[in-house]
Tab-separated table of N, CA and C in Angstrom:
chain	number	residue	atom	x	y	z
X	93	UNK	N	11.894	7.106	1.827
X	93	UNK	CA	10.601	6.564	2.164
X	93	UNK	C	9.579	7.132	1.205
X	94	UNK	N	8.722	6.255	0.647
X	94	UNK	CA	7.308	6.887	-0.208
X	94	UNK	C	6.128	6.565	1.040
X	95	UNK	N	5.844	8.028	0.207
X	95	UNK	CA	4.405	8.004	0.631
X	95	UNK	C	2.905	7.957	-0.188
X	96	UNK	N	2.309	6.907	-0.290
X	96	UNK	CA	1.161	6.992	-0.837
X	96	UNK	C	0.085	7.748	-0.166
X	97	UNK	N	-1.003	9.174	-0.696
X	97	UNK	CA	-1.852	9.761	-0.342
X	97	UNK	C	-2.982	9.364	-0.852
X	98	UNK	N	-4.026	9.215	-0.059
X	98	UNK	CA	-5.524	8.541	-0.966
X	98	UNK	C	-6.636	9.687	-0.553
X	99	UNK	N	-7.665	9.079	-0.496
X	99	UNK	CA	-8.969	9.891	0.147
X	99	UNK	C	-8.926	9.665	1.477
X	100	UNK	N	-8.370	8.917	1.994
X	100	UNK	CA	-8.271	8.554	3.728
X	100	UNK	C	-7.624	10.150	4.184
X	101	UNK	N	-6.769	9.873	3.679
X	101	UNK	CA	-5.253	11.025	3.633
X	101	UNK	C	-5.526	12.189	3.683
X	102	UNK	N	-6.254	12.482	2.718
X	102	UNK	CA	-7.368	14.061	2.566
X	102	UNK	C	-7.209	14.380	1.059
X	103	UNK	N	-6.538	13.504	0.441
X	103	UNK	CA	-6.786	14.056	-1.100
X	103	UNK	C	-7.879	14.040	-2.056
X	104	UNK	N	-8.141	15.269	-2.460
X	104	UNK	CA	-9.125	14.860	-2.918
X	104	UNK	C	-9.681	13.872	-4.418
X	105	UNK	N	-11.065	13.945	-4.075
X	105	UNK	CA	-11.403	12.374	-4.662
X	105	UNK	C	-11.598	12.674	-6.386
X	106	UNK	N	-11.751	11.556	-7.363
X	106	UNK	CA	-12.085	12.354	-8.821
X	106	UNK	C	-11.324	13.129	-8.777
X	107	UNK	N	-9.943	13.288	-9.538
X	107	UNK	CA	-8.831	13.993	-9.572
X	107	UNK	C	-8.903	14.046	-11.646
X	108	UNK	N	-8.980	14.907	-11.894
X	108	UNK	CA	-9.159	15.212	-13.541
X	108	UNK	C	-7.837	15.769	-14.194
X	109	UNK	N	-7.145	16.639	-13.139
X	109	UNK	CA	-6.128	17.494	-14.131
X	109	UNK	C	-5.182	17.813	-12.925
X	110	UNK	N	-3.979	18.238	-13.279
X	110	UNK	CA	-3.217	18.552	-11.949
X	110	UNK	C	-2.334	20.157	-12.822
X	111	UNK	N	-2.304	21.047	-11.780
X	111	UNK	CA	-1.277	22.117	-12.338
X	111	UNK	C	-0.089	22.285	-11.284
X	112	UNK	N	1.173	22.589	-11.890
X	112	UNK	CA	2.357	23.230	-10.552
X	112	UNK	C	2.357	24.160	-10.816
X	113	UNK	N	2.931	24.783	-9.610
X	113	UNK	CA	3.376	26.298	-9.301
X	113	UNK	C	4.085	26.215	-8.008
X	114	UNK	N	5.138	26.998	-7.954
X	114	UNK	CA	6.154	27.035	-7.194
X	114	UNK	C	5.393	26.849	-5.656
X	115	UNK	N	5.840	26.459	-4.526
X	115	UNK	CA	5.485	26.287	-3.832
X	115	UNK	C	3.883	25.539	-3.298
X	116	UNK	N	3.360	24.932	-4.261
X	116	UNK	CA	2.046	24.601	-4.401
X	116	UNK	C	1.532	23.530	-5.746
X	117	UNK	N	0.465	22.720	-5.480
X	117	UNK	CA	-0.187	22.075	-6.257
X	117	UNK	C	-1.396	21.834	-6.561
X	118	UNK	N	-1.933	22.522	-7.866
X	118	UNK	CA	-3.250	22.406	-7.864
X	118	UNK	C	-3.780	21.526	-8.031
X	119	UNK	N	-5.146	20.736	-8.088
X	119	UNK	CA	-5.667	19.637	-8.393
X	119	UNK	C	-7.199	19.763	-8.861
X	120	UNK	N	-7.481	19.466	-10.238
X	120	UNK	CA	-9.141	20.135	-11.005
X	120	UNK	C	-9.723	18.706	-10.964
X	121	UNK	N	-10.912	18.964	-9.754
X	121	UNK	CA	-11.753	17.372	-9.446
X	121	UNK	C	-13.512	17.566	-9.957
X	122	UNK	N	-13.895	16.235	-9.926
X	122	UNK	CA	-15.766	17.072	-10.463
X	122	UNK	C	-16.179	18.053	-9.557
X	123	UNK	N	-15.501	18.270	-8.308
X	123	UNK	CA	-15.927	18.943	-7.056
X	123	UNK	C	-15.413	20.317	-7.132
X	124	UNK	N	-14.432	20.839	-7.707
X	124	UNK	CA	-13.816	21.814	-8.262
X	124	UNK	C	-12.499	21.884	-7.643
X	125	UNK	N	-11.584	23.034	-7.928
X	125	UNK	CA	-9.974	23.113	-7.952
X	125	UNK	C	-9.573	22.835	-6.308
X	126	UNK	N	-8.721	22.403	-6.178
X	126	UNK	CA	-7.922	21.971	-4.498
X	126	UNK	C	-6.265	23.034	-5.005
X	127	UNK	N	-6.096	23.507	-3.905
X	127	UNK	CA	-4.554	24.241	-3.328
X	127	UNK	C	-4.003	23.256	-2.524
X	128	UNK	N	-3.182	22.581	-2.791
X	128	UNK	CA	-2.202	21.788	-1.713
X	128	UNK	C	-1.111	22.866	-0.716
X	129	UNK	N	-0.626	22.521	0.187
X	129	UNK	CA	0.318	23.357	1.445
X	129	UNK	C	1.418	23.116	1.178
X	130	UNK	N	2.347	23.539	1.039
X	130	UNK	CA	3.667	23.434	0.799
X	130	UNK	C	4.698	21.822	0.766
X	131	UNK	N	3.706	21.523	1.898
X	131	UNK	CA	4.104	19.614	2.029
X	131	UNK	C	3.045	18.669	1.776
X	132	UNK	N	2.137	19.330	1.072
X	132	UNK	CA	1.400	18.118	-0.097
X	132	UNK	C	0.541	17.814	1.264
X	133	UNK	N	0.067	18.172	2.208
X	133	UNK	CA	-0.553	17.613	3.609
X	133	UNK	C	-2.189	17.737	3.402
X	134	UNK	N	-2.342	18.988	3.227
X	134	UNK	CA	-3.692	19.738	3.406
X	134	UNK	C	-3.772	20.327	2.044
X	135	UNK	N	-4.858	20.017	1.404
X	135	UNK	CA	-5.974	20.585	0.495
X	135	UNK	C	-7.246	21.599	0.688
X	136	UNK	N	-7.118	22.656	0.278
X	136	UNK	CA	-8.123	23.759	-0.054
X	136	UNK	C	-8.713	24.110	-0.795
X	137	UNK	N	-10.469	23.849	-0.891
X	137	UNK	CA	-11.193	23.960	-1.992
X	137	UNK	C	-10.761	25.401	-2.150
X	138	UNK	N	-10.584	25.822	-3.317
X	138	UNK	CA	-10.407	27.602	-3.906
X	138	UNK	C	-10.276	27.262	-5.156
X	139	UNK	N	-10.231	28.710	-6.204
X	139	UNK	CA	-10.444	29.219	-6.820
X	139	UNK	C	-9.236	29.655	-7.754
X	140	UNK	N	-8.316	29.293	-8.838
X	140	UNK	CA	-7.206	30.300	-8.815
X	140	UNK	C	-7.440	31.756	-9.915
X	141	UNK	N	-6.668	32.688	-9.563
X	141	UNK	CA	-7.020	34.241	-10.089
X	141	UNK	C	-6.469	34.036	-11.390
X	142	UNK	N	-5.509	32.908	-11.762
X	142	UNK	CA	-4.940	33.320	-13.160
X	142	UNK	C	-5.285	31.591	-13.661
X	143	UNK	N	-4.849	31.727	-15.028
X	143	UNK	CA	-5.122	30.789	-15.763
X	143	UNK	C	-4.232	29.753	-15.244
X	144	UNK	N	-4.368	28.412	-14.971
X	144	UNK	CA	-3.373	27.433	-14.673
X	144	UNK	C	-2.721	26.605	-15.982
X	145	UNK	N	-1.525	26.231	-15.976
X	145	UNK	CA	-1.406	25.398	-16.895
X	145	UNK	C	-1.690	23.553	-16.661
X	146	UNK	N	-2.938	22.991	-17.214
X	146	UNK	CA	-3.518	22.126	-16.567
X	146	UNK	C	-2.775	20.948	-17.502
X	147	UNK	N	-2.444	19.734	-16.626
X	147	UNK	CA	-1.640	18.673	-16.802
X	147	UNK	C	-2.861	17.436	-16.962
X	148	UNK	N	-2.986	17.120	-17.846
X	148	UNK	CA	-4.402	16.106	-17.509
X	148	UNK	C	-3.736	14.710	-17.509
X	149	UNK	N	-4.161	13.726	-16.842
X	149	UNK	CA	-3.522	11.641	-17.134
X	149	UNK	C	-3.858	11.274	-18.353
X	150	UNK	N	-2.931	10.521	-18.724
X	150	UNK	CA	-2.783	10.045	-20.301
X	150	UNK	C	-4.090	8.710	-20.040
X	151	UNK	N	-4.513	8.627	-21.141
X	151	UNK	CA	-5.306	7.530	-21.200
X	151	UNK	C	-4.574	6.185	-20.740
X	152	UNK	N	-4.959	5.549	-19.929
X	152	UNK	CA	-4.216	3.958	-19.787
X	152	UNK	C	-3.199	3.991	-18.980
X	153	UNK	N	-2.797	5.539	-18.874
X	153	UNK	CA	-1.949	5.362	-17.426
X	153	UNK	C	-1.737	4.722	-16.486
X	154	UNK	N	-3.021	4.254	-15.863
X	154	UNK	CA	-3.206	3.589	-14.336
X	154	UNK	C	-2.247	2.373	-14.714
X	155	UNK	N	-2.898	1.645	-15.848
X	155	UNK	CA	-3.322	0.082	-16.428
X	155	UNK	C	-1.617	-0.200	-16.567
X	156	UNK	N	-1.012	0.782	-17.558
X	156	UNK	CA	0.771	0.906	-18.369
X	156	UNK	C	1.509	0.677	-16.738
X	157	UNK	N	0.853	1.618	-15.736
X	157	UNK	CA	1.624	1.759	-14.618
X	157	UNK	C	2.172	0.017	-14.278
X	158	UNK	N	0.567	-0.411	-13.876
X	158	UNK	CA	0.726	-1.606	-13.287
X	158	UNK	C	0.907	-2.497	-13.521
X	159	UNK	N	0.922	-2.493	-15.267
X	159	UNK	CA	1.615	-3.497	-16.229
X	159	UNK	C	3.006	-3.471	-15.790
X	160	UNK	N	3.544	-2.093	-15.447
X	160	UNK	CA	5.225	-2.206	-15.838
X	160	UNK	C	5.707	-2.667	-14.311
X	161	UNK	N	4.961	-2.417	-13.257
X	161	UNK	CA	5.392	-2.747	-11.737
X	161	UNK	C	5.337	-3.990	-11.577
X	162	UNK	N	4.321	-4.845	-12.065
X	162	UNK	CA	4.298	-6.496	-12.361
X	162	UNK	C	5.166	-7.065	-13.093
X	163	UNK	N	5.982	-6.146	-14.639
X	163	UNK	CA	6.810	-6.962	-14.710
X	163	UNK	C	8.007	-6.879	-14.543
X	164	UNK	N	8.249	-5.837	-13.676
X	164	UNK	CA	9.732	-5.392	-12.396
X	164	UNK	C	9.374	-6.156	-11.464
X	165	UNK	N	8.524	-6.615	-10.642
X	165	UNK	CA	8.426	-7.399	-9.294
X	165	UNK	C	8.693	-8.948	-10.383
X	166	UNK	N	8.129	-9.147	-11.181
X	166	UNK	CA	8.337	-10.469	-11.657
X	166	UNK	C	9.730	-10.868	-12.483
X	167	UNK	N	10.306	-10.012	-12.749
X	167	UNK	CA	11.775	-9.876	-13.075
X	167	UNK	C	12.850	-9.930	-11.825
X	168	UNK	N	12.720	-9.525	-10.680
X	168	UNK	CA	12.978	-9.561	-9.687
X	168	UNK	C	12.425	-10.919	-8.292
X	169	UNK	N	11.645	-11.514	-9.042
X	169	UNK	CA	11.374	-12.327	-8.033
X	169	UNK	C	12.176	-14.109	-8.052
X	170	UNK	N	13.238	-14.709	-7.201
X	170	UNK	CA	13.687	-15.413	-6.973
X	170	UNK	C	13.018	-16.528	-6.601
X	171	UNK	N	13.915	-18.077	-6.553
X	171	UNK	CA	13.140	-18.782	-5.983
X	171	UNK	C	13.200	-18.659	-4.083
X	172	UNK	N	13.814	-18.783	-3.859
X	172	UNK	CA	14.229	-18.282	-2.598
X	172	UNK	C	13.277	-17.127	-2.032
X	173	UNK	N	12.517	-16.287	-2.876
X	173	UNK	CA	11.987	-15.159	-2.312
X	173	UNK	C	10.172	-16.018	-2.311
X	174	UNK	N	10.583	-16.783	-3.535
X	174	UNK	CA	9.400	-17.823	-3.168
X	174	UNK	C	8.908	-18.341	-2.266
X	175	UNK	N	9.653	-19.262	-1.790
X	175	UNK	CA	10.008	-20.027	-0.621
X	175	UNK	C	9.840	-19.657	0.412
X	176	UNK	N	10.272	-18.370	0.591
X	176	UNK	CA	9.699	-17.751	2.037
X	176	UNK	C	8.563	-16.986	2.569
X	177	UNK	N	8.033	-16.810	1.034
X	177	UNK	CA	6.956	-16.152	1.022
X	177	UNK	C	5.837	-17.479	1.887
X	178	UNK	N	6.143	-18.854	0.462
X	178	UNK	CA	5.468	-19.743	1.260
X	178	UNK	C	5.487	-20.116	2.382
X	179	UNK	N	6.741	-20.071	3.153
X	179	UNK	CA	6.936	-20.686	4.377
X	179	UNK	C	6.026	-19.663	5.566
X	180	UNK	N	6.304	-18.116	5.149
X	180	UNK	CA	5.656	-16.959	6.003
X	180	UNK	C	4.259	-17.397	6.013
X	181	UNK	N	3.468	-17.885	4.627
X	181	UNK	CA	2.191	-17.858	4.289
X	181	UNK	C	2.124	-16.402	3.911
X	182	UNK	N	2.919	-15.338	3.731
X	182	UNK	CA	2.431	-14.626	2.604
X	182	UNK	C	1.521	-14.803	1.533
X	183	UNK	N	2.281	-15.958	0.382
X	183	UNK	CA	1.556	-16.486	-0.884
X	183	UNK	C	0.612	-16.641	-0.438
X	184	UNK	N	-0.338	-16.954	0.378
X	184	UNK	CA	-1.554	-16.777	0.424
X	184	UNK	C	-2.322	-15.079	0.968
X	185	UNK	N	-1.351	-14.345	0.865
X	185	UNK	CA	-1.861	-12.874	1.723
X	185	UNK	C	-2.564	-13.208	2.873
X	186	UNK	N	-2.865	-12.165	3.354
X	186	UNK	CA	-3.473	-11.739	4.889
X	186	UNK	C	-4.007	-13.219	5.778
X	187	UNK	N	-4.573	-14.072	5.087
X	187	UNK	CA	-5.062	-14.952	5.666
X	187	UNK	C	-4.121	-16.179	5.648
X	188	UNK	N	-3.389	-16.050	4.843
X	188	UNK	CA	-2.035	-16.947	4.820
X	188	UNK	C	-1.198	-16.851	6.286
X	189	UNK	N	-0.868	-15.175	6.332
X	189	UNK	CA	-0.149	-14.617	7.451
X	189	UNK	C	-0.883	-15.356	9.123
X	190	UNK	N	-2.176	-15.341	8.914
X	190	UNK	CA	-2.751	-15.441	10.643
X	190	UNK	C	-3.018	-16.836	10.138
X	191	UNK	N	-2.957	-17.756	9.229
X	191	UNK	CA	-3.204	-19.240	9.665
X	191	UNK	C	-1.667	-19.964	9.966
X	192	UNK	N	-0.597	-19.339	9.095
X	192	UNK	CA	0.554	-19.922	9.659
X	192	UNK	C	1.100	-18.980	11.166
X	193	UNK	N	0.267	-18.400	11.759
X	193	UNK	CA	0.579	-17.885	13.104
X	193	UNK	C	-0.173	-18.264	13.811
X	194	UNK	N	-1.582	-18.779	13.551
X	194	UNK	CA	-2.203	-20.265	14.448
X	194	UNK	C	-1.449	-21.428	14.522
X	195	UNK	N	-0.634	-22.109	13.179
X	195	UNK	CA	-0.133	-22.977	13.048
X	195	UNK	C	1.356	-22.681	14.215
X	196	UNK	N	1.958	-21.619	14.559
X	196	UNK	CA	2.957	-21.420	15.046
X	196	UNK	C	2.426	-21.412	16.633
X	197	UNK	N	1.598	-20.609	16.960
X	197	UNK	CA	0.506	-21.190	18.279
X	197	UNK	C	0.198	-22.425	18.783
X	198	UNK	N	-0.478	-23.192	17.574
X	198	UNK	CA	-0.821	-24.734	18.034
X	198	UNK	C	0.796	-25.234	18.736
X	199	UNK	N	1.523	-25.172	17.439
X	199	UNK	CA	2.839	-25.968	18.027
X	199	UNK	C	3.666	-25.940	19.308
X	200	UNK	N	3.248	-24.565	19.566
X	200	UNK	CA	3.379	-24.167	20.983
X	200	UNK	C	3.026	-24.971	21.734
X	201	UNK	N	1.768	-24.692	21.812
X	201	UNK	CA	0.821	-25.633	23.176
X	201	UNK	C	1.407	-26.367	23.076
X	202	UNK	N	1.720	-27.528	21.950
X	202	UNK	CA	2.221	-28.812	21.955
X	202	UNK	C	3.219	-29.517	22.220
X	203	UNK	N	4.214	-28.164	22.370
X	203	UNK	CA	5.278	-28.289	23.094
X	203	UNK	C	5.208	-28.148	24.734
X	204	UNK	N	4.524	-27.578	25.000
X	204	UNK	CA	3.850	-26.630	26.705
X	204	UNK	C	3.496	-28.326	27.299
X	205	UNK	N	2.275	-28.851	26.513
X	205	UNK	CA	1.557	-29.861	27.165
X	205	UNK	C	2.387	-30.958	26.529
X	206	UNK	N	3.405	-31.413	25.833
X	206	UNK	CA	4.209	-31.995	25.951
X	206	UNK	C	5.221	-32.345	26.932
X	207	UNK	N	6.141	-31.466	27.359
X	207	UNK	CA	6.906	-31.044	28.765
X	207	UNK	C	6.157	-31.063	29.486
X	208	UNK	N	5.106	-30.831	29.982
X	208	UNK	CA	4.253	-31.141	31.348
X	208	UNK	C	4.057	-32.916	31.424
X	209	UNK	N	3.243	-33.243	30.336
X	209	UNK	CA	2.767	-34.732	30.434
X	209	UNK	C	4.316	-35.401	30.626
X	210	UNK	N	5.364	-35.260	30.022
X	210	UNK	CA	6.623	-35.369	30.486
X	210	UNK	C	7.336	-35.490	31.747
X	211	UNK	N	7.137	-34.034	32.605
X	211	UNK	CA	7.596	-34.397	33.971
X	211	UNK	C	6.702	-34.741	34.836
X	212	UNK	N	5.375	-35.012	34.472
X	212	UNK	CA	4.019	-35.418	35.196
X	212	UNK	C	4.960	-37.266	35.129
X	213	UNK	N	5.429	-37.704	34.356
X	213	UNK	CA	5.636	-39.276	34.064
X	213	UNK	C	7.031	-39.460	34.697
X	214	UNK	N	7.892	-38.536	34.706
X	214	UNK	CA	9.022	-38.657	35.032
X	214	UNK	C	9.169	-38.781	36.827
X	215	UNK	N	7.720	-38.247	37.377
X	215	UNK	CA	8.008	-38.458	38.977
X	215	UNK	C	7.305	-39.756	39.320
């Protein structure tokens, strides 16, 4: 399982440089240095006593990242994975999802007040 940590999470925000050290992770923000807890949970503004060896992000990192995850999901994507996306209303995201689950609602009723008007005629 991954876990993504954000600012919700408690990490802190403006992240500039990162250092390791055994049991711990530092993090150098405009706000100053964070101590992570052994399980990456909790962050502590402090201070460290010795010099860190500071890891800084390569320029374009973010951008290279999400270049290369777009073209693994798009190397990976079928027609079939298509298809169901459309049928879910995924392909349209979030609002795709709750209009084809109105659409799955309506049909309901229409079945409900179908079978009624049904045995309403049948007596």
């Amino acid at each position: 399982m991954l876990e993504t940590q954000t600012e919700l999470t408690g990490l802190p925000p403006q992240i500039n440089a990162m250092a390791v050290e055994p049991g711990s992770v530092w993090l150098k923000t405009s706000r100053g240095q964070y101590r992570s807890d052994s399980e990456l949970l909790d962050w502590q503004a402090t201070t460290s006593l010795v010099a860190l060896p500071w890891i800084k992000p390569l320029e374009g990192a973010k951008i290279q990242t999400q270049q290369l995850l777009g073209d693994i999901r798009a190397s990976r994507l079928s027609w079939h994975r298509v298809l169901q996306d459309l049928h879910s209303g995924r392909i349209f995201g979030v609002a795709g999802s709750y209009l084809m689950d109105l659409a799955a609602i309506a049909l309901l009723l229409l079945a409900v007040t179908g079978l009624i008007i049904y045995l309403k005629q049948k007596r």
